[in-house]
Every structure is written in C-alpha cells, then in structure tokens.
Coordinates of C-alpha atoms and ligand atoms in Angstrom, one line a residue:
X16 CA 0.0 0.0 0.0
X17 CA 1.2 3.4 -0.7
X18 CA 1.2 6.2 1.3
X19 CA 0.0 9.6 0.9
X20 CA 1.2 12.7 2.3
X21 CA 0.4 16.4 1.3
X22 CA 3.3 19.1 1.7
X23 CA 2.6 22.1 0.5
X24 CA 4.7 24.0 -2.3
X25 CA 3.3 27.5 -1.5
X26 CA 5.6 30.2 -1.2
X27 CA 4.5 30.8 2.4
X28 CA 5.0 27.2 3.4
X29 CA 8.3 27.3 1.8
X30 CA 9.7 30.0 3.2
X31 CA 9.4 28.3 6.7
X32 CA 11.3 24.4 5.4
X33 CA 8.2 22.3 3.6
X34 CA 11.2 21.9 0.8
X35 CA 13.1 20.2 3.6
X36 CA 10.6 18.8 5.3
X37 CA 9.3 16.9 2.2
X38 CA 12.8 15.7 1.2
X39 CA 13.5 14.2 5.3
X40 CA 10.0 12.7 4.8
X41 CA 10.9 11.1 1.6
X42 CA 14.0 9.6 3.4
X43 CA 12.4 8.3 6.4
X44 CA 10.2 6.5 3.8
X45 CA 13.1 5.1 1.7
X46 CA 14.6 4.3 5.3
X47 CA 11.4 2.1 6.3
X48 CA 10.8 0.7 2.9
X49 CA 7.6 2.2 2.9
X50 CA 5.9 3.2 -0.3
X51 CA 4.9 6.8 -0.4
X52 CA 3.4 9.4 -2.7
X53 CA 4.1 13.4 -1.6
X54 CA 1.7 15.4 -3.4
X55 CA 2.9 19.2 -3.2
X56 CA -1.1 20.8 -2.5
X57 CA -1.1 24.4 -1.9
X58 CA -1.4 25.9 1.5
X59 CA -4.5 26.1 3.3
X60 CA -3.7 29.2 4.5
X61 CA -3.0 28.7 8.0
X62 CA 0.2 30.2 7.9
X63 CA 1.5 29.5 11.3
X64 CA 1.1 26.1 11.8
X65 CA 3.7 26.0 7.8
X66 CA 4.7 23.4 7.0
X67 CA 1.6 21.8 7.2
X68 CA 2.2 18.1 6.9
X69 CA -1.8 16.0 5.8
X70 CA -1.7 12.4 5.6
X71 CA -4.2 10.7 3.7
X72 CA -6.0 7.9 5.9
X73 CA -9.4 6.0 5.6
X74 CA -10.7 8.6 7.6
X75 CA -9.9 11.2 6.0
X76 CA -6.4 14.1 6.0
X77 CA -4.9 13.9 9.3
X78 CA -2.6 17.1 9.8
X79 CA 0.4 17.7 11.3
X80 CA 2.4 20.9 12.0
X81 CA 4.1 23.4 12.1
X82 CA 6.7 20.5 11.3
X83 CA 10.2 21.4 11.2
X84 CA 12.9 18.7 9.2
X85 CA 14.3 17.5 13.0
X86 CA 10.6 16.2 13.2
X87 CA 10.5 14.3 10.5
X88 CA 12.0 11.2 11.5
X89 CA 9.7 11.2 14.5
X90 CA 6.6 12.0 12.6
X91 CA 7.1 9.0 10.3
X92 CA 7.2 6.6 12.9
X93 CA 4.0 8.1 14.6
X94 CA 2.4 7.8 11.2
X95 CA 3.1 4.2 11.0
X96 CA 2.3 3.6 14.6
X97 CA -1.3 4.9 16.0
X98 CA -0.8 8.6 14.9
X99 CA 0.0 10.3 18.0
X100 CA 2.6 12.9 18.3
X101 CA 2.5 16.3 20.0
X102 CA 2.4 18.0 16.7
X103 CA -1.2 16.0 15.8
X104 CA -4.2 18.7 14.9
X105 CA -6.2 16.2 14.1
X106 CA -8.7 15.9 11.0
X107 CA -7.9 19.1 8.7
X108 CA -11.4 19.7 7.9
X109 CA -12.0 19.6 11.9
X110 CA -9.6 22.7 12.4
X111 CA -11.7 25.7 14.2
X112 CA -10.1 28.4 12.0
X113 CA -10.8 26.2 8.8
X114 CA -14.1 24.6 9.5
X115 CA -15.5 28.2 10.4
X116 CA -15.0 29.7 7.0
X117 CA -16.8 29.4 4.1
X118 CA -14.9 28.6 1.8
X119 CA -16.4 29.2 -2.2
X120 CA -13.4 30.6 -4.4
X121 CA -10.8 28.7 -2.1
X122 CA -12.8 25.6 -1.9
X123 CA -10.0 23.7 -3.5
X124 CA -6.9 25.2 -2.4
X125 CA -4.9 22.7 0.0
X126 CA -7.0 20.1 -1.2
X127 CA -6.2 19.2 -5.0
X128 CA -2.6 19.0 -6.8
X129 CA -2.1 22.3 -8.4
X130 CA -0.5 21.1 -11.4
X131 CA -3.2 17.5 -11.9
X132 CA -5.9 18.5 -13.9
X133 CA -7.3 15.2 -13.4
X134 CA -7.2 16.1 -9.7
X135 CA -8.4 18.9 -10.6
X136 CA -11.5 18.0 -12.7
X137 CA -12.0 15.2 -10.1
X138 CA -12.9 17.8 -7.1
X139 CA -15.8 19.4 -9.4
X140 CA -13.5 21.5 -11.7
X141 CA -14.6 22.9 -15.3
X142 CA -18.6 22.1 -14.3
X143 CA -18.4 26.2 -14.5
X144 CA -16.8 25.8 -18.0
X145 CA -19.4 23.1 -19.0
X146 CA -22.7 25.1 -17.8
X147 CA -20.9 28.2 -19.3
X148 CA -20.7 26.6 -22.8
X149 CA -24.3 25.2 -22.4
X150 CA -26.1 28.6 -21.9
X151 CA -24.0 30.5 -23.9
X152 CA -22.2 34.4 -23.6
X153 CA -25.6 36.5 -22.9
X154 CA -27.0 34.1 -20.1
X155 CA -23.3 33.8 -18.6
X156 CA -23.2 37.7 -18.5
X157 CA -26.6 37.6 -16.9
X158 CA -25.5 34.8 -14.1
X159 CA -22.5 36.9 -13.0
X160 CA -24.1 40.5 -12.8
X161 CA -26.8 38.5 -10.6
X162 CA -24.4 37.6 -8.7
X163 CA -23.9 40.4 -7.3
X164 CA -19.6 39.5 -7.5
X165 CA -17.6 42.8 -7.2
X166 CA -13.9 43.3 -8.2
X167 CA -11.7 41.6 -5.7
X168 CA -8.7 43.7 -6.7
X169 CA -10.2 46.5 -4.8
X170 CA -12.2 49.2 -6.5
X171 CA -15.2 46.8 -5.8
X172 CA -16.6 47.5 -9.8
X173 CA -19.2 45.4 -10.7
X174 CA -17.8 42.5 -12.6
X175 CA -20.8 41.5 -14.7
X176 CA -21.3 45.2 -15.9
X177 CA -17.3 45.0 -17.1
X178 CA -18.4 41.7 -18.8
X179 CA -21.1 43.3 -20.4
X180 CA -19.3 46.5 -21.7
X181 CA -17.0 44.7 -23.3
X182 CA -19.5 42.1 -24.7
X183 CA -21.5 45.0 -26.4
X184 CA -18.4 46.5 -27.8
X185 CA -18.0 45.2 -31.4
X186 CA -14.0 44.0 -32.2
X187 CA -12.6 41.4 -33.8
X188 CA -10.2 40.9 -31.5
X189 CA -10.7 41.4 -27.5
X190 CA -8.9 40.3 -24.6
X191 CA -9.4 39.1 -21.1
X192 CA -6.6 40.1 -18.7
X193 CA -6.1 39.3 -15.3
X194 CA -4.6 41.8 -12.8
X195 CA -1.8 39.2 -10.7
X196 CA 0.0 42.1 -9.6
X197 CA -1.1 41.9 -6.0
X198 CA 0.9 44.8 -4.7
X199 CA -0.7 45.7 -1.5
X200 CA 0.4 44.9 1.4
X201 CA -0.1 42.0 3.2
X202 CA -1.9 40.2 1.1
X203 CA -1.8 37.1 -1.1
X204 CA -5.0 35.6 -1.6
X205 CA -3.5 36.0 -5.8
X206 CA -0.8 34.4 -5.4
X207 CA -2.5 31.5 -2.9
X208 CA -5.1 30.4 -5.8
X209 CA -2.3 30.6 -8.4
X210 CA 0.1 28.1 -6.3
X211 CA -2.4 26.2 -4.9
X212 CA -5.7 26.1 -7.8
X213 CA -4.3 27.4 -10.6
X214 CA -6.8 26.0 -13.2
X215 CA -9.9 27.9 -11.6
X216 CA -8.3 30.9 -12.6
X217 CA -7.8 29.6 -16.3
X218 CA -11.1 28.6 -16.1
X219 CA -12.4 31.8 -15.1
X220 CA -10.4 33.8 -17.5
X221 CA -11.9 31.0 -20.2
X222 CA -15.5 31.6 -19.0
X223 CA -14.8 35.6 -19.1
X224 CA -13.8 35.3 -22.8
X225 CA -16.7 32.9 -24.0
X226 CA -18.9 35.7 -22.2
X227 CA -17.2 38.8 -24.1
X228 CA -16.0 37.0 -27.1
X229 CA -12.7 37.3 -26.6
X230 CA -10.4 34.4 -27.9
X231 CA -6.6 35.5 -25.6
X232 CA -5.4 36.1 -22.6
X233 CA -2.7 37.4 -20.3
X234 CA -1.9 36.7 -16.6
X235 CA 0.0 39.5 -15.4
X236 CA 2.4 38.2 -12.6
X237 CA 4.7 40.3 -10.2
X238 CA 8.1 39.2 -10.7
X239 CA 8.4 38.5 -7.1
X240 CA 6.0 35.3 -7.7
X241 CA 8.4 32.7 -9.4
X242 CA 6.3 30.4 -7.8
X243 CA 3.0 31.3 -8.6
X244 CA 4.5 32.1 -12.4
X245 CA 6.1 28.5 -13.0
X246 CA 2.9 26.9 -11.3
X247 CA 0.6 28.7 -13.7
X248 CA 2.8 27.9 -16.5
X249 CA 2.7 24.3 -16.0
X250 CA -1.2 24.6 -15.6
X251 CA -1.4 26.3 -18.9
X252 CA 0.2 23.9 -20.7
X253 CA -2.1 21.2 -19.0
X254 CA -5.3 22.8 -19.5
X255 CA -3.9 23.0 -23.4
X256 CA -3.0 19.3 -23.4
X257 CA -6.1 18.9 -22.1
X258 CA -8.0 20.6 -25.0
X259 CA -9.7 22.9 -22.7
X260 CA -7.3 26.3 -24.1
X261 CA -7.2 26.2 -27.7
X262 CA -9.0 26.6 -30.6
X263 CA -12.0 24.3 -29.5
X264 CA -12.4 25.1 -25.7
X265 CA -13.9 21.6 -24.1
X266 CA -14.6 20.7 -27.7
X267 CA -16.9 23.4 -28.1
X268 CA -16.9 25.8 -31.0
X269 CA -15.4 28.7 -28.6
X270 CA -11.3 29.4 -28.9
X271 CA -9.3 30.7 -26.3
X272 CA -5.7 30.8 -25.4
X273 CA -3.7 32.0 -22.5
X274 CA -0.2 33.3 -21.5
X275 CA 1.9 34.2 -18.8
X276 CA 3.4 37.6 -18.7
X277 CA 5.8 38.6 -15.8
X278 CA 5.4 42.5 -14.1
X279 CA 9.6 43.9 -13.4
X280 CA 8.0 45.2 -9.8
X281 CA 6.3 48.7 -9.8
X282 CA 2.9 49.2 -7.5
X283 CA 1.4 51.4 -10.2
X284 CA 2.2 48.8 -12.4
X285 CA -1.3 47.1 -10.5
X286 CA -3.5 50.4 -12.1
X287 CA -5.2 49.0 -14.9
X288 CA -4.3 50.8 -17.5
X289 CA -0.6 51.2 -16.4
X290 CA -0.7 47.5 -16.4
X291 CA -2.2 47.5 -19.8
X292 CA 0.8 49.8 -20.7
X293 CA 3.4 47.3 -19.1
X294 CA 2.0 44.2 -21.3
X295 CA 2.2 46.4 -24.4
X296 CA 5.8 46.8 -23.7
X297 CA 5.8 50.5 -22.5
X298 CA 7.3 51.9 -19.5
X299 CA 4.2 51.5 -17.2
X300 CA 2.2 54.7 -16.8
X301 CA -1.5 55.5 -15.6
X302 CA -3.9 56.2 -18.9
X303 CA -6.5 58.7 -18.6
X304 CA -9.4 57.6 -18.4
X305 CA -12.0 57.7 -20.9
X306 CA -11.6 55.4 -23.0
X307 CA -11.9 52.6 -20.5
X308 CA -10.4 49.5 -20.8
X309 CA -13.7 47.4 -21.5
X310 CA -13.7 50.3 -24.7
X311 CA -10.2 50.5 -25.9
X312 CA -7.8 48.2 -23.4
X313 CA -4.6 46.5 -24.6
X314 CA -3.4 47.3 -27.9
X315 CA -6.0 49.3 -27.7
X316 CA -8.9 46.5 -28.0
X317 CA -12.1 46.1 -25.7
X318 CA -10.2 44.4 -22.3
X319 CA -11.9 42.7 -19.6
X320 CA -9.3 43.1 -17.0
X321 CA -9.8 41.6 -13.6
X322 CA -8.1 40.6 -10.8
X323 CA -7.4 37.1 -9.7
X324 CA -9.9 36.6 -7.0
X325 CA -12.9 38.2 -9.2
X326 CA -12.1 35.1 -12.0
X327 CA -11.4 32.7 -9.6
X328 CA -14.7 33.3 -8.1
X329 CA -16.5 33.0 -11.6
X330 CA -16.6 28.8 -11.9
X331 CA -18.3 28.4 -8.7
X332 CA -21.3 30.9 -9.5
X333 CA -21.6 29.5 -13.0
X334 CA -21.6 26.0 -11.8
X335 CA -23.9 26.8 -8.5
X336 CA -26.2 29.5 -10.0
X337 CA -26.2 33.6 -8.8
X338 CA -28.3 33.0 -6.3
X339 CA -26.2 30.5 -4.3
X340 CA -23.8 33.3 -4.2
X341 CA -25.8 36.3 -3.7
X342 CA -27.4 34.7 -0.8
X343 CA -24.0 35.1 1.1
X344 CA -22.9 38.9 2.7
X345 CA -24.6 41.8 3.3
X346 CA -26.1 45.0 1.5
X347 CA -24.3 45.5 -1.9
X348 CA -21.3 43.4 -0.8
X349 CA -22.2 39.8 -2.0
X350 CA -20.6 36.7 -1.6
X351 CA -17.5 36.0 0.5
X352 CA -14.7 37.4 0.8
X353 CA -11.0 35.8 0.9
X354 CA -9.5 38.0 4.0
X355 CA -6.2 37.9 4.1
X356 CA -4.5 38.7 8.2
X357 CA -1.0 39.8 8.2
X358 CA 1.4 41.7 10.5
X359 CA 1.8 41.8 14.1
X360 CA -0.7 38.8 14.1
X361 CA -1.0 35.6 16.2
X362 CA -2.9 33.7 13.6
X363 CA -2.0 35.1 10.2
X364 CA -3.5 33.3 7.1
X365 CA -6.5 33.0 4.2
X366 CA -9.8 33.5 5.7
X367 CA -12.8 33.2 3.3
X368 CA -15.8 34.1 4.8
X369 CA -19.0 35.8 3.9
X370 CA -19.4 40.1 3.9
X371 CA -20.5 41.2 7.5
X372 CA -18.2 39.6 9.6
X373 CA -16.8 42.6 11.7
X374 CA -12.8 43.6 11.9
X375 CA -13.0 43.2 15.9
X376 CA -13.8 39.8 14.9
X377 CA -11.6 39.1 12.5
X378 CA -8.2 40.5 14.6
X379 CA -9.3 39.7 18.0
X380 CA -11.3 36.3 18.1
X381 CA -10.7 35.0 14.5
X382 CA -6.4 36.3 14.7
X383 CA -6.3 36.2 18.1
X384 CA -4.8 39.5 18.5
X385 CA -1.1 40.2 17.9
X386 CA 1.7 37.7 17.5
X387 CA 3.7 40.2 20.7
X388 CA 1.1 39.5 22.9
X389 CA 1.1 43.3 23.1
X390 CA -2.2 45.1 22.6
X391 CA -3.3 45.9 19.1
X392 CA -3.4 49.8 18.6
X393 CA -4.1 50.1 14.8
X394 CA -4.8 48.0 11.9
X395 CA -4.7 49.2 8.4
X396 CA -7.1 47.5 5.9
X397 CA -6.9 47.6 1.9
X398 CA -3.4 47.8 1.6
X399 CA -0.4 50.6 1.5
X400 CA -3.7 53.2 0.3
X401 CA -6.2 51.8 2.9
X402 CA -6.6 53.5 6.2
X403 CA -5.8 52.8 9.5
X404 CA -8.8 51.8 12.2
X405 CA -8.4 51.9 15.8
X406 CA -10.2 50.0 18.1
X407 CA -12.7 52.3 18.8
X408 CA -14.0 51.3 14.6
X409 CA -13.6 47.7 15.2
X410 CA -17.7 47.4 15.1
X411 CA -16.9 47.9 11.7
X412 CA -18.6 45.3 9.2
X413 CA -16.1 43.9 6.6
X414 CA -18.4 46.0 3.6
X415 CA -17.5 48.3 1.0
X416 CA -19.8 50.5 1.6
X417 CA -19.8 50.2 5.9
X418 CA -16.0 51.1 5.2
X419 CA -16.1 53.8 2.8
X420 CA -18.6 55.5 5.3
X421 CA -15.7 55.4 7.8
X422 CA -13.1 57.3 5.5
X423 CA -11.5 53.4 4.9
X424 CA -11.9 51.1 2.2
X425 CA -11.4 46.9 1.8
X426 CA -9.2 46.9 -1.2
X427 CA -8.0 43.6 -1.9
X428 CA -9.0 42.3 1.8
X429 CA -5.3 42.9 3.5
X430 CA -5.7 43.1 7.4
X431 CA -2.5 44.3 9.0
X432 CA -2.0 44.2 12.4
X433 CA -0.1 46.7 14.8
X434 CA 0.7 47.0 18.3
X435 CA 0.9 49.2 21.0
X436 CA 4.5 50.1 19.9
X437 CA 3.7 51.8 16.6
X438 CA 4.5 55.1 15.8
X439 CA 1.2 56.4 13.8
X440 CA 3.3 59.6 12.5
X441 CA 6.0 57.3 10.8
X442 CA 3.0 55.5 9.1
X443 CA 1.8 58.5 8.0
X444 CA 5.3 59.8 6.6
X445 CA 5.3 56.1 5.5
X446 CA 2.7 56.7 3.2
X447 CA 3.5 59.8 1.8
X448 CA 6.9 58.2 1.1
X449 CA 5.8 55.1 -0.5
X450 CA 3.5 57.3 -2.9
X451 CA 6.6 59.6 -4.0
X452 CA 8.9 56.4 -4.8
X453 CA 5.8 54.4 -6.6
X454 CA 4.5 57.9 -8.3
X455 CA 4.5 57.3 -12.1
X456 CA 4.8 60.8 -12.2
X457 CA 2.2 61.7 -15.0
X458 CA 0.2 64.3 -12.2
X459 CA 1.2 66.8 -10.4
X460 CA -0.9 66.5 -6.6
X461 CA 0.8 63.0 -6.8
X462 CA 4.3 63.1 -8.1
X463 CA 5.1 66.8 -6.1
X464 CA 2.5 66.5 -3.3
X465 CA 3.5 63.6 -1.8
X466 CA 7.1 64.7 -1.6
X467 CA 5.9 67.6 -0.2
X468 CA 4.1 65.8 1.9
X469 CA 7.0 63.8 3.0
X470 CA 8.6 67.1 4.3
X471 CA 5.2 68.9 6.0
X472 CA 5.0 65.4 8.1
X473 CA 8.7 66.2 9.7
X474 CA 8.1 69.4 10.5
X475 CA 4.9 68.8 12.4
X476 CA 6.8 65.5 14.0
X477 CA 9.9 68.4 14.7
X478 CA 7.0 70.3 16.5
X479 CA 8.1 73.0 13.8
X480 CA 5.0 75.5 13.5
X481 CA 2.8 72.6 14.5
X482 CA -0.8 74.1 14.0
X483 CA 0.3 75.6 10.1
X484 CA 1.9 72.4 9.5
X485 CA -1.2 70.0 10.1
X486 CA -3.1 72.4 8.3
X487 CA -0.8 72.4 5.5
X488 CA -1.3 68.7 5.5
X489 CA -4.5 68.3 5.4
X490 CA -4.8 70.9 2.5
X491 CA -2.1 68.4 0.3
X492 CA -4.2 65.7 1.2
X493 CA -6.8 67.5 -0.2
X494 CA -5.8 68.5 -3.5
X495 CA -4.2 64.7 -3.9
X496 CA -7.4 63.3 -2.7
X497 CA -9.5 65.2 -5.3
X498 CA -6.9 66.1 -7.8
X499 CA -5.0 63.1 -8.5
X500 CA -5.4 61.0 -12.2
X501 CA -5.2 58.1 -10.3
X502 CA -5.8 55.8 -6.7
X503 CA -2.1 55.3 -5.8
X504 CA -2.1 59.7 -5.3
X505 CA -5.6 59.8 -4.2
X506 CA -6.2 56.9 -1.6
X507 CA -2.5 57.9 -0.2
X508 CA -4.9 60.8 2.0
X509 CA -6.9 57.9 3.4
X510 CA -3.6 56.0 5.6
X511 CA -2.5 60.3 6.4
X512 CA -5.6 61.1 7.2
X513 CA -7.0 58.6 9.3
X514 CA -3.8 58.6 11.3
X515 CA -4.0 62.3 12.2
X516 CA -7.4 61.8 13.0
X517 CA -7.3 59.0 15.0
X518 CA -3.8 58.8 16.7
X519 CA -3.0 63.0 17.1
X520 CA -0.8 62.4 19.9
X521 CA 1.4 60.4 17.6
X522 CA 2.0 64.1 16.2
X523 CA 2.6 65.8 18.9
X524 CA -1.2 67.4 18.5
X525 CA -4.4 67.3 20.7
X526 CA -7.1 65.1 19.4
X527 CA -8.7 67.3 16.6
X528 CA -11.1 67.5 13.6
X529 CA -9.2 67.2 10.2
X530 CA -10.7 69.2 7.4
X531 CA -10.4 66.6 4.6
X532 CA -14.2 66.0 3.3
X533 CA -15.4 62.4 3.9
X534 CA -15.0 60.1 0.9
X535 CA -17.7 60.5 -1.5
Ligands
FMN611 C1 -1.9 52.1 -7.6 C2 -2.9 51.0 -7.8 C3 -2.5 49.7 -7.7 C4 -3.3 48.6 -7.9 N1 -2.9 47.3 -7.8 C5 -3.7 46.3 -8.1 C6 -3.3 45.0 -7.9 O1 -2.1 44.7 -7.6 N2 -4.1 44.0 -8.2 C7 -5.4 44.2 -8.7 O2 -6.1 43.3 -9.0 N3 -5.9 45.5 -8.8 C8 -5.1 46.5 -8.5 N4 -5.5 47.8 -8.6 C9 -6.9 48.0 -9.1 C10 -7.0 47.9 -10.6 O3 -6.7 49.2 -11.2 C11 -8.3 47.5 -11.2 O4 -9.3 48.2 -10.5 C12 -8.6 46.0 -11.0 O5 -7.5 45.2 -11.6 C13 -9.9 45.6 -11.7 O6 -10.2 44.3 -11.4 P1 -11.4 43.9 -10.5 O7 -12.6 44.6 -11.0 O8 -11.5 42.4 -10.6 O9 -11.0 44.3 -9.1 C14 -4.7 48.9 -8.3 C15 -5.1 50.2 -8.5 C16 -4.2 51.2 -8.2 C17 -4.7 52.6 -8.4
SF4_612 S1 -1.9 59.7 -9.1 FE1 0.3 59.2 -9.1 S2 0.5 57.2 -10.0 FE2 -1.6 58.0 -10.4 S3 -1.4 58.9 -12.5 FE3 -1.0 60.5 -11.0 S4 1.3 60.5 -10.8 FE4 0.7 58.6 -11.7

C-alpha cells in the first residue's frame, strides 16, 4: 500500500522548510521501505502552523504541523504507529479556524494537486466551464451581474457590468486580462489560488472570454511570484494538453488561449491601465481615463481586466447558479470574501468568509490578536492606500460601503496588524513616502504633493510651526485626494488622514477634527 502525504509548495510554506521537510519525509520513507506518494497541494492558509504536513487515511487528511525537518523522522514513525505525536491537529477539515470559513473561491486550495488536472477536474473543476458553454455568452453575462460578484482587486466595480461593456463593444479581437500584480500589502490571496488552484483561474479567465468573445489572454504576474508564475505555466500547458485552451475550448466551438506575462515590480504597475501599458511593452504609466479598458484596453482592443480573485470566483457561480452566491454577505457586498490577516498577528492566514463579519472579529477572536502578545493599537485595511482603524472602529462590518462611510476602504481584503509600539506619524510619513517612490509621475498633486508631503509630516513631528503644518497637511491631502489621475495619489490621504485623526498624539497634537471632506 502506498502512502500519501500532502506538503505544501506554496511560497509561504516554503519559506518556513516544507522543501526540507518533504525531502527528510521522503528519506524516512526510503529508510522504512515504505511506499509513499508526496503530493505538493497548496497551502490552506494557515500560515502559522507552515509546514503543514496531511496524511491521507481512511478517515480522512490527518494534519500535522508546524513540522520542522528534525521532526521528520519522529513524525514518520507516529504515522506508521497509532498517529500520535504532539504536533497532531487532528482531521484538517475539523480545524476551528478552517471549518469556520466558508470557503467558495478557495474551496479547492490545499486540497487538489495544483499542477493534476485530473485532480483537478475530479474535485468538481470545469462544471463552471461546462454550464458556461451550455447557456452560452448573454446568459453567462446575466448569471454573473446577478451575482452580485464585485472586483476583488479593490475598487469593488461590478464584474458582470465589465463583462457586459466589453461584450457589447464590437472588435474582432478582444482580450481578457487578469490583474496578478497583488501589490498591496499583506496580502496574497493571488498568489495562494495561483500556487495552490491554478486551473480555476484559467477557467475563469476562459468563462470571461466565452462571455465577451474574446479568444486570448494574459496573466499578469509580479516578478516576485516565481512560484505562482512557474505553477501557472505548467497549468497552462495542461489545461492546453487537455484541450480545454485552444481553438476548440472543451470541444466546443469557442477558442481561447492563454499566457503568462511577468510584471519587473512597480505598484502602479497594479493600475489597470498602467498594467495595460506594461503588457504592451511601454514603461508602465496610468492612462486617462475615458476610454476605458472594456472600450479601448490593450493594444487598444475592448479588455476585460480583472483581478485574480474576481475570475477565480467566476466557476463556482456558473456552476452553482447567482443565487447560491448572492445569498451570502450583506447590503451591496455579495458573496465572500478571501480575508487575508497579516502583520503583528497571532494567527495570520486566508480567511474566506462571507461580507459582514466585523474587523474586531476578525483581529481579536478569528487572529487572536497580535503575535507580541502586546495590545493591538491600529490596523490598516486595503493595503499601503487603505486607512488605519483603531479600536474604537472595530464594530466595523467587513463592507464596501460600511467602510467607505468610515473614510477606509477593503481593497483587496489585506488586514495588517499593529501594536501598541507603533508610531502612527512614521505610518503616516510612510505613506507619503511610498506614494513619491511608486509615483508614475504623470500628475502633479501625486508626483510633487506627496514629496511635499513627506517634508510637511517632519516638520509637524519636529513640532516646527505645528498648528500651520497640520493644516498644510490636510490641504495636500486635499488636492491629492480630489486632484490626483489616479488611486495610488488619491487613496494615499486615506492612511495620512486617518492617522491624524485617530492617533494625534502620535504628532505631537491634541485630538482634533481634520478638514479633509469624507469620501464620496
Ligand atoms: C496604484 C494601484 C495599484 C493597484 N494594484 C492592483 C493589484 O495589484 N491587483 C489588482 O487586482 N488590482 C489593483 N488595482 C486595481 C486595478 O486598477 C483594477 O481596479 C482591477 O484590476 C480591476 O479588477 P477587479 O474589478 O476584478 O477588481 C490597483 C489600483 C491602483 C490605483
Ligand atoms: S496619481 Fe500618481 S500614480 Fe496615479 S497617475 Fe498621478 S502620478 Fe501617476
């Protein structure tokens, strides 16, 4: 009888030994001349307990971990004995943090072999693709603006209006291209499905162009992903093999094709239409906007261009219907939501759950507060642009709108975690900072106010002229706020702003009432 064990290759679980941990596993097999079969899954996203070590049984995955290559040895003799060892968790599926989610775009990450499309097509895989192709573009258009499933990559855009757009705009060419950049901070949800499921995003990206009648598309990868780019390289060529990219999708009379293309590391470069830019071959700068991508995209074509999570997402309703998925979340945020928790976290991982769960929930009870053991002071949600909560707004539901109302926004669904030892005016001057290297410099509120900025934020930290110097803030976070072409100069205000507000004595300031309007 063989044995089967599950190591994952994520990025994450590799950082912390599952390379080593597979390879001392292997030997203790080879040792006791027992047959075994690793299969590298992706990671199930509970990050601290990497390497996660699952061993297939008749009832059921049995988990194991954090294991470190010392406990190798160890582990393979409790495995051939009754199972116990300290580092037992006992059935994955039974795991608090993972049985409490609800899990629809990750339902197969951890579970299948990333690069098996048999395994693949085994746990439910291309049924999206099938009821896609039986229904046809119009009706698949239909299913996924009923769905009520917004952009994941963070403007929260309706993706079945996108779809539509670029389905009513007449081309002979069109493309679908998906947004892999995943820039923010503290997340990687992307780069998780792309490791770990990679053909639901192809099968997403194929549904997307059946919908729009486009027949190519591009997965734009940061560089910093050689994982997630060699695992989605590999899928490719399966899914091609497979006959479900090609001329004849699933033998159907629909063609489409998919590549890889690799990002050289800019945050703007995450922008649409910089990203657009970047694939054409240009140095990567934000396009004004009209035309919009879904009107004139790359090479100046109608472009669906989405982000990971939003395609990802797209089997599942197809293959369970729009109401299955609308039925999750709250007010206009439908469905779940792959939360990512990072920072000064205890429990730091993937959390998929549906819209409405609040962020005291999800740092205190669901990430058990801060890895320190130090109180938490801030958090900042929706990455390097997103602003930073304080307690006092941890009643906050996880909503776009619910956070938009609090001068915040969800973004991609980063959570990072601070403690009691942060310094809210270096976060702000962070900010500012982080906006003047990643400026693409096309407008002016961006590329010269958040230099500015920069300076105004160590004057006021100096105690130089205090009162002038907050209010010359707040007027620079004004103008970038309203003036700026793009997000990356007009969201920077939002992590500023919201640490002024809500941490003044960081700056040297008595709690006070900024001027910067609320977001509209
Ligand atoms: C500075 C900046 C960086 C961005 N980075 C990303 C990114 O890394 N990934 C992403 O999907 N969207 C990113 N976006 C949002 C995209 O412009 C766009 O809204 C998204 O790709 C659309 O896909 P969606 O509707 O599925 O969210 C960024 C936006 C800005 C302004
Ligand atoms: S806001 Fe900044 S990144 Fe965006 S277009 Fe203007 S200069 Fe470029």
């Amino acid at each position: 009888m063989t044995l089967r064990l599950y190591i994952p290759i994520d990025a994450g679980a590799l950082a912390v030994g599952a390379e080593e941990v597979a390879a001392t596993l292997r030997a203790a097999a080879a040792q006791h001349k027992v047959a075994v079969d690793i299969v590298r899954n992706g990671s199930r996203g509970l990050y601290w307990l990497e390497p996660l070590v699952e061993v297939e049984t008749p009832a059921g995955r049995i988990a194991y971990g954090p294991i470190e290559p010392g406990d190798a040895d160890g582990l393979f003799a409790a495995i051939l004995g009754n199972g116990t060892h300290p580092l037992r968790l006992g059935p994955t599926e039974h795991i608090p943090w993972l049985k409490r989610q609800t899990r629809l775009t990750f339902a197969r990450c951890g579970i299948v072999d990333p690069r098996s499309l048999d395994d693949y097509r085994a746990h439910g895989g291309y049924a999206g693709l099938e009821r896609a192709l039986a229904v046809g573009p119009e009706a698949i258009v239909e299913e996924i603006a009923q769905s009520g499933l917004r952009g994941r990559g963070g403007a929260g855009f309706p993706t079945g209006i996108k779809w539509r757009t670029v389905a009513q705009t007449q081309n002979a060419q069109k493309y679908i291209v998906c947004n892999a950049d995943e820039g923010d901070s503290g997340t990687f949800a992307d780069r998780m499905v792309m490791e770990g499921d990679p053909f639901v995003l192809i099968e997403g990206m194929t549904i997307a162009g059946i919908a729009v009648g486009a027949s190519k598309g591009y997965v734009y990868i940061r560089s910093e992903y050689p994982h997630a780019v060699a695992t989605m390289e590999a899928a490719i060529a399966a899914a091609r093999r497979g006959g479900f990219l090609g001329k004849r999708v699933a033998s159907s009379s629909f063609a489409f094709d998919m590549e890889v293309r690799v990002g050289a590391g800019a945050y703007v470069c995450g922008e649409e239409t910089s990203l657009l830019d970047s694939l054409e071959g240009k140095r990567g700068q934000v396009r004004a906007k009209p035309p919009l991508p879904a009107h004139k995209g790359l090479f100046g074509r109608p472009t669906v261009i989405n982000n990971v999570l939003s395609f990802a997402t797209a089997p599942m309703i197809m293959e369970k219907g729009s109401a299955f998925y609308r039925d999750f979340g709250m007010g206009k945020s439908r469905g779940t939501m792959p939360i990512q928790l990072a920072g000064n976290i205890k429990y730091g991982g993937l959390f998929e759950t549906a819209f409405g769960v609040t962020l005291g929930e999800l740092v205190d009870d669901v990430g058990g507060g801060t890895r320190s053991g130090r109180p938490v002071r801030a958090v900042q949600v929706g990455g390097p642009l997103g602003a930073y909560f304080p307690r006092a707004l941890f009643d906050t539901p996880f909503d776009y709108e619910a956070f938009t109302a609090r001068d915040g926004l969800i973004g991609h669904g980063g959570i990072v975690v601070f403690d009691d030892t942060v310094n809210m005016a270096k976060q702000a001057r962070f900010a500012l900072e982080f906006c003047a290297i990643e400026s693409c410099g096309k407008c002016t509120p961006c590329r010269i106010g958040s230099a500015r900025g920069v300076e105004t934020v160590d004057r006021i930290v100096r105690g130089h002229d205090r009162a002038a110097n907050i209010a010359v803030l707040e007027d620079l976070c004004s103008t970038m706020k309203f003036g700026s072409l793009c997000a990356l100069g007009g969201f920077t205000p939002y992590p500023v702003m919201s640490a002024l507000t809500h941490f003044p004595e960081d700056f040297g300031a008595q709690p006070r009432q900024p001027r910067l309007q609320a977001a509209e």
